[in-house]
Amino acid sequence: MEGKGIVFVISAPSGAGKTTLIREILRRISGLSYSISYTTRPPRPGEVDGKDYHFVTEEEFMEMAREGKFVEWARVHGALYGTPKENLYPEPGTDVLLDIDPQGAKQVKELRPDAVLIFIVPPSMDELERRLRERKKDSEEDIRRRLSNARKELDQVGLYDYIVVNDELENALQYLSSIILAERCKTERVLKEGIRWRV
Ligand code: ADP
Ligand code: 5GP
């Protein structure tokens, strides 16, 4: 674990705006990579295999799980999602951002207690529903399931180190980037890794 980059875990109820925030954070902050998960969920319009997810069949996924390729995996909203093992141990100077659910976050924290867990919340449940509908990428049944799971996921916030409310996008981005930059400046980390500069 020592001398490795920082692991940032971001979770949120579906529709809270996590993908939007992560996309922008990756553009704004250097030295941060995105952990591409494997999933059995079908691609949404516009999603690219190998960029958003590695899209695989349930058989392929279970084979990889048996071979121990995942550091954690879980069933979320009816599909399987897993994080490749190597993504949890990035090289020093390259931090990694994991977009995973609370079940996965819990497992990551056990393996890397120094991981930073951030939970994104919507300003209200009504706004969450509005955003899920506005996205127009999930079926009615899927939207219902995601809203019902949202309440259970919100019960897990106690596990997280930080909570960011995604009300106004730019506000949320400022909070999120402040957390990432402040974590990089923690004395304990800087001394462990040796002084490094990031511009
Ligand atoms: P998630 O990845 O958490 O499921 P998305 O990033 O796909 O959520 O966002 C869901 C919808 O909400 C999208 O249509 C997105 O454009 C919109 N959205 C995201 N953040 C905000 C915000 N701060 N205010 C209003 N709409 C937002
Ligand atoms: P979506 O289908 O909206 O992309 O993602 C659904 C949920 O699965 C989100 O909560 C997302 O964080 C979670 N997820 C994505 N990849 C992984 C993963 O590798 N492991 C776990 N445990 N959850 C994941």
PDB file of N, CA and C in Angstrom, residues 49-99:
ATOM      1  N   ASP A  49     -17.614   1.308 -25.181  1.00  0.00           N
ATOM      2  CA  ASP A  49     -16.975   0.150 -24.557  1.00  0.00           C
ATOM      3  C   ASP A  49     -15.483   0.441 -24.370  1.00  0.00           C
ATOM      4  N   GLY A  50     -14.976   0.197 -23.164  1.00  0.00           N
ATOM      5  CA  GLY A  50     -13.547   0.434 -22.897  1.00  0.00           C
ATOM      6  C   GLY A  50     -13.274   1.845 -22.414  1.00  0.00           C
ATOM      7  N   LYS A  51     -14.303   2.696 -22.418  1.00  0.00           N
ATOM      8  CA  LYS A  51     -14.121   4.070 -21.951  1.00  0.00           C
ATOM      9  C   LYS A  51     -15.022   4.305 -20.727  1.00  0.00           C
ATOM     10  N   ASP A  52     -16.311   4.055 -20.911  1.00  0.00           N
ATOM     11  CA  ASP A  52     -17.239   4.205 -19.780  1.00  0.00           C
ATOM     12  C   ASP A  52     -17.218   2.948 -18.912  1.00  0.00           C
ATOM     13  N   TYR A  53     -17.322   1.824 -19.555  1.00  0.00           N
ATOM     14  CA  TYR A  53     -17.264   0.511 -18.913  1.00  0.00           C
ATOM     15  C   TYR A  53     -16.649  -0.467 -19.899  1.00  0.00           C
ATOM     16  N   HIS A  54     -16.238  -1.635 -19.399  1.00  0.00           N
ATOM     17  CA  HIS A  54     -16.003  -2.792 -20.263  1.00  0.00           C
ATOM     18  C   HIS A  54     -17.317  -3.571 -20.191  1.00  0.00           C
ATOM     19  N   PHE A  55     -18.031  -3.624 -21.305  1.00  0.00           N
ATOM     20  CA  PHE A  55     -19.328  -4.307 -21.309  1.00  0.00           C
ATOM     21  C   PHE A  55     -19.120  -5.792 -21.639  1.00  0.00           C
ATOM     22  N   VAL A  56     -19.564  -6.657 -20.735  1.00  0.00           N
ATOM     23  CA  VAL A  56     -19.379  -8.098 -20.930  1.00  0.00           C
ATOM     24  C   VAL A  56     -20.681  -8.844 -20.627  1.00  0.00           C
ATOM     25  N   THR A  57     -20.714 -10.130 -21.038  1.00  0.00           N
ATOM     26  CA  THR A  57     -21.894 -10.939 -20.725  1.00  0.00           C
ATOM     27  C   THR A  57     -21.771 -11.440 -19.280  1.00  0.00           C
ATOM     28  N   GLU A  58     -22.886 -11.964 -18.778  1.00  0.00           N
ATOM     29  CA  GLU A  58     -22.884 -12.479 -17.406  1.00  0.00           C
ATOM     30  C   GLU A  58     -21.888 -13.650 -17.278  1.00  0.00           C
ATOM     31  N   GLU A  59     -21.790 -14.482 -18.338  1.00  0.00           N
ATOM     32  CA  GLU A  59     -20.861 -15.624 -18.313  1.00  0.00           C
ATOM     33  C   GLU A  59     -19.418 -15.121 -18.241  1.00  0.00           C
ATOM     34  N   GLU A  60     -19.093 -14.130 -19.087  1.00  0.00           N
ATOM     35  CA  GLU A  60     -17.725 -13.589 -19.101  1.00  0.00           C
ATOM     36  C   GLU A  60     -17.381 -12.978 -17.735  1.00  0.00           C
ATOM     37  N   PHE A  61     -18.374 -12.271 -17.178  1.00  0.00           N
ATOM     38  CA  PHE A  61     -18.151 -11.606 -15.886  1.00  0.00           C
ATOM     39  C   PHE A  61     -17.858 -12.642 -14.797  1.00  0.00           C
ATOM     40  N   MET A  62     -18.693 -13.683 -14.741  1.00  0.00           N
ATOM     41  CA  MET A  62     -18.532 -14.679 -13.680  1.00  0.00           C
ATOM     42  C   MET A  62     -17.223 -15.440 -13.827  1.00  0.00           C
ATOM     43  N   GLU A  63     -16.796 -15.647 -15.071  1.00  0.00           N
ATOM     44  CA  GLU A  63     -15.508 -16.308 -15.324  1.00  0.00           C
ATOM     45  C   GLU A  63     -14.370 -15.447 -14.743  1.00  0.00           C
ATOM     46  N   MET A  64     -14.446 -14.138 -14.990  1.00  0.00           N
ATOM     47  CA  MET A  64     -13.417 -13.223 -14.468  1.00  0.00           C
ATOM     48  C   MET A  64     -13.445 -13.211 -12.933  1.00  0.00           C
ATOM     49  N   ALA A  65     -14.651 -13.247 -12.368  1.00  0.00           N
ATOM     50  CA  ALA A  65     -14.778 -13.251 -10.908  1.00  0.00           C
ATOM     51  C   ALA A  65     -14.133 -14.513 -10.332  1.00  0.00           C
ATOM     52  N   ARG A  66     -14.386 -15.659 -10.993  1.00  0.00           N
ATOM     53  CA  ARG A  66     -13.792 -16.933 -10.527  1.00  0.00           C
ATOM     54  C   ARG A  66     -12.273 -16.882 -10.607  1.00  0.00           C
ATOM     55  N   GLU A  67     -11.774 -16.225 -11.643  1.00  0.00           N
ATOM     56  CA  GLU A  67     -10.313 -16.133 -11.822  1.00  0.00           C
ATOM     57  C   GLU A  67      -9.681 -15.095 -10.882  1.00  0.00           C
ATOM     58  N   GLY A  68     -10.509 -14.426 -10.080  1.00  0.00           N
ATOM     59  CA  GLY A  68      -9.987 -13.452  -9.112  1.00  0.00           C
ATOM     60  C   GLY A  68      -9.530 -12.151  -9.744  1.00  0.00           C
ATOM     61  N   LYS A  69     -10.134 -11.793 -10.883  1.00  0.00           N
ATOM     62  CA  LYS A  69      -9.696 -10.573 -11.577  1.00  0.00           C
ATOM     63  C   LYS A  69     -10.235  -9.291 -10.923  1.00  0.00           C
ATOM     64  N   PHE A  70     -11.282  -9.450 -10.080  1.00  0.00           N
ATOM     65  CA  PHE A  70     -11.887  -8.255  -9.477  1.00  0.00           C
ATOM     66  C   PHE A  70     -11.440  -8.071  -8.034  1.00  0.00           C
ATOM     67  N   VAL A  71     -11.228  -6.827  -7.678  1.00  0.00           N
ATOM     68  CA  VAL A  71     -10.895  -6.527  -6.300  1.00  0.00           C
ATOM     69  C   VAL A  71     -12.184  -6.468  -5.473  1.00  0.00           C
ATOM     70  N   GLU A  72     -13.255  -6.152  -6.124  1.00  0.00           N
ATOM     71  CA  GLU A  72     -14.601  -6.191  -5.528  1.00  0.00           C
ATOM     72  C   GLU A  72     -15.585  -6.282  -6.666  1.00  0.00           C
ATOM     73  N   TRP A  73     -16.718  -6.904  -6.389  1.00  0.00           N
ATOM     74  CA  TRP A  73     -17.798  -6.875  -7.380  1.00  0.00           C
ATOM     75  C   TRP A  73     -19.128  -6.998  -6.662  1.00  0.00           C
ATOM     76  N   ALA A  74     -20.173  -6.490  -7.310  1.00  0.00           N
ATOM     77  CA  ALA A  74     -21.488  -6.472  -6.663  1.00  0.00           C
ATOM     78  C   ALA A  74     -22.588  -6.449  -7.715  1.00  0.00           C
ATOM     79  N   ARG A  75     -23.774  -6.872  -7.285  1.00  0.00           N
ATOM     80  CA  ARG A  75     -24.952  -6.726  -8.162  1.00  0.00           C
ATOM     81  C   ARG A  75     -25.623  -5.423  -7.771  1.00  0.00           C
ATOM     82  N   VAL A  76     -25.788  -4.531  -8.733  1.00  0.00           N
ATOM     83  CA  VAL A  76     -26.413  -3.226  -8.470  1.00  0.00           C
ATOM     84  C   VAL A  76     -27.510  -3.003  -9.508  1.00  0.00           C
ATOM     85  N   HIS A  77     -28.697  -2.640  -9.047  1.00  0.00           N
ATOM     86  CA  HIS A  77     -29.854  -2.417  -9.936  1.00  0.00           C
ATOM     87  C   HIS A  77     -30.014  -3.582 -10.932  1.00  0.00           C
ATOM     88  N   GLY A  78     -29.750  -4.801 -10.489  1.00  0.00           N
ATOM     89  CA  GLY A  78     -29.993  -5.973 -11.331  1.00  0.00           C
ATOM     90  C   GLY A  78     -28.847  -6.402 -12.232  1.00  0.00           C
ATOM     91  N   ALA A  79     -27.793  -5.587 -12.375  1.00  0.00           N
ATOM     92  CA  ALA A  79     -26.652  -5.980 -13.222  1.00  0.00           C
ATOM     93  C   ALA A  79     -25.411  -6.182 -12.353  1.00  0.00           C
ATOM     94  N   LEU A  80     -24.385  -6.839 -12.937  1.00  0.00           N
ATOM     95  CA  LEU A  80     -23.143  -7.073 -12.192  1.00  0.00           C
ATOM     96  C   LEU A  80     -22.118  -5.997 -12.554  1.00  0.00           C
ATOM     97  N   TYR A  81     -21.377  -5.546 -11.551  1.00  0.00           N
ATOM     98  CA  TYR A  81     -20.350  -4.521 -11.749  1.00  0.00           C
ATOM     99  C   TYR A  81     -19.112  -4.945 -10.976  1.00  0.00           C
ATOM    100  N   GLY A  82     -17.915  -4.788 -11.562  1.00  0.00           N
ATOM    101  CA  GLY A  82     -16.696  -5.175 -10.846  1.00  0.00           C
ATOM    102  C   GLY A  82     -15.518  -4.278 -11.169  1.00  0.00           C
ATOM    103  N   THR A  83     -14.641  -4.106 -10.165  1.00  0.00           N
ATOM    104  CA  THR A  83     -13.446  -3.275 -10.322  1.00  0.00           C
ATOM    105  C   THR A  83     -12.230  -4.163 -10.558  1.00  0.00           C
ATOM    106  N   PRO A  84     -11.496  -3.964 -11.665  1.00  0.00           N
ATOM    107  CA  PRO A  84     -10.284  -4.758 -11.891  1.00  0.00           C
ATOM    108  C   PRO A  84      -9.263  -4.545 -10.765  1.00  0.00           C
ATOM    109  N   LYS A  85      -8.623  -5.628 -10.353  1.00  0.00           N
ATOM    110  CA  LYS A  85      -7.711  -5.635  -9.213  1.00  0.00           C
ATOM    111  C   LYS A  85      -6.639  -4.547  -9.289  1.00  0.00           C
ATOM    112  N   GLU A  86      -6.009  -4.423 -10.460  1.00  0.00           N
ATOM    113  CA  GLU A  86      -4.854  -3.509 -10.569  1.00  0.00           C
ATOM    114  C   GLU A  86      -5.241  -2.050 -10.327  1.00  0.00           C
ATOM    115  N   ASN A  87      -6.534  -1.713 -10.500  1.00  0.00           N
ATOM    116  CA  ASN A  87      -6.949  -0.306 -10.365  1.00  0.00           C
ATOM    117  C   ASN A  87      -6.858   0.230  -8.934  1.00  0.00           C
ATOM    118  N   LEU A  88      -6.756  -0.685  -7.986  1.00  0.00           N
ATOM    119  CA  LEU A  88      -6.730  -0.254  -6.586  1.00  0.00           C
ATOM    120  C   LEU A  88      -5.329   0.138  -6.127  1.00  0.00           C
ATOM    121  N   TYR A  89      -4.332  -0.126  -6.968  1.00  0.00           N
ATOM    122  CA  TYR A  89      -2.950   0.157  -6.571  1.00  0.00           C
ATOM    123  C   TYR A  89      -2.232   0.979  -7.637  1.00  0.00           C
ATOM    124  N   PRO A  90      -2.710   2.231  -7.846  1.00  0.00           N
ATOM    125  CA  PRO A  90      -2.088   3.057  -8.885  1.00  0.00           C
ATOM    126  C   PRO A  90      -0.669   3.463  -8.482  1.00  0.00           C
ATOM    127  N   GLU A  91       0.129   3.764  -9.488  1.00  0.00           N
ATOM    128  CA  GLU A  91       1.503   4.200  -9.241  1.00  0.00           C
ATOM    129  C   GLU A  91       1.506   5.508  -8.449  1.00  0.00           C
ATOM    130  N   PRO A  92       2.572   5.763  -7.700  1.00  0.00           N
ATOM    131  CA  PRO A  92       2.660   7.047  -6.988  1.00  0.00           C
ATOM    132  C   PRO A  92       2.570   8.197  -7.989  1.00  0.00           C
ATOM    133  N   GLY A  93       1.865   9.236  -7.625  1.00  0.00           N
ATOM    134  CA  GLY A  93       1.728  10.380  -8.534  1.00  0.00           C
ATOM    135  C   GLY A  93       0.533  10.238  -9.473  1.00  0.00           C
ATOM    136  N   THR A  94      -0.063   9.041  -9.524  1.00  0.00           N
ATOM    137  CA  THR A  94      -1.300   8.868 -10.305  1.00  0.00           C
ATOM    138  C   THR A  94      -2.370   8.419  -9.335  1.00  0.00           C
ATOM    139  N   ASP A  95      -3.286   9.292  -9.049  1.00  0.00           N
ATOM    140  CA  ASP A  95      -4.388   8.914  -8.175  1.00  0.00           C
ATOM    141  C   ASP A  95      -5.497   8.316  -9.036  1.00  0.00           C
ATOM    142  N   VAL A  96      -6.369   7.553  -8.404  1.00  0.00           N
ATOM    143  CA  VAL A  96      -7.427   6.907  -9.179  1.00  0.00           C
ATOM    144  C   VAL A  96      -8.789   7.206  -8.561  1.00  0.00           C
ATOM    145  N   LEU A  97      -9.756   7.352  -9.444  1.00  0.00           N
ATOM    146  CA  LEU A  97     -11.114   7.659  -9.017  1.00  0.00           C
ATOM    147  C   LEU A  97     -12.020   6.472  -9.338  1.00  0.00           C
ATOM    148  N   LEU A  98     -12.650   5.909  -8.323  1.00  0.00           N
ATOM    149  CA  LEU A  98     -13.543   4.755  -8.531  1.00  0.00           C
ATOM    150  C   LEU A  98     -14.988   5.205  -8.376  1.00  0.00           C
ATOM    151  N   ASP A  99     -15.794   4.911  -9.366  1.00  0.00           N
ATOM    152  CA  ASP A  99     -17.222   5.232  -9.311  1.00  0.00           C
ATOM    153  C   ASP A  99     -17.937   3.924  -8.989  1.00  0.00           C
TER     154      ASP A  99
END
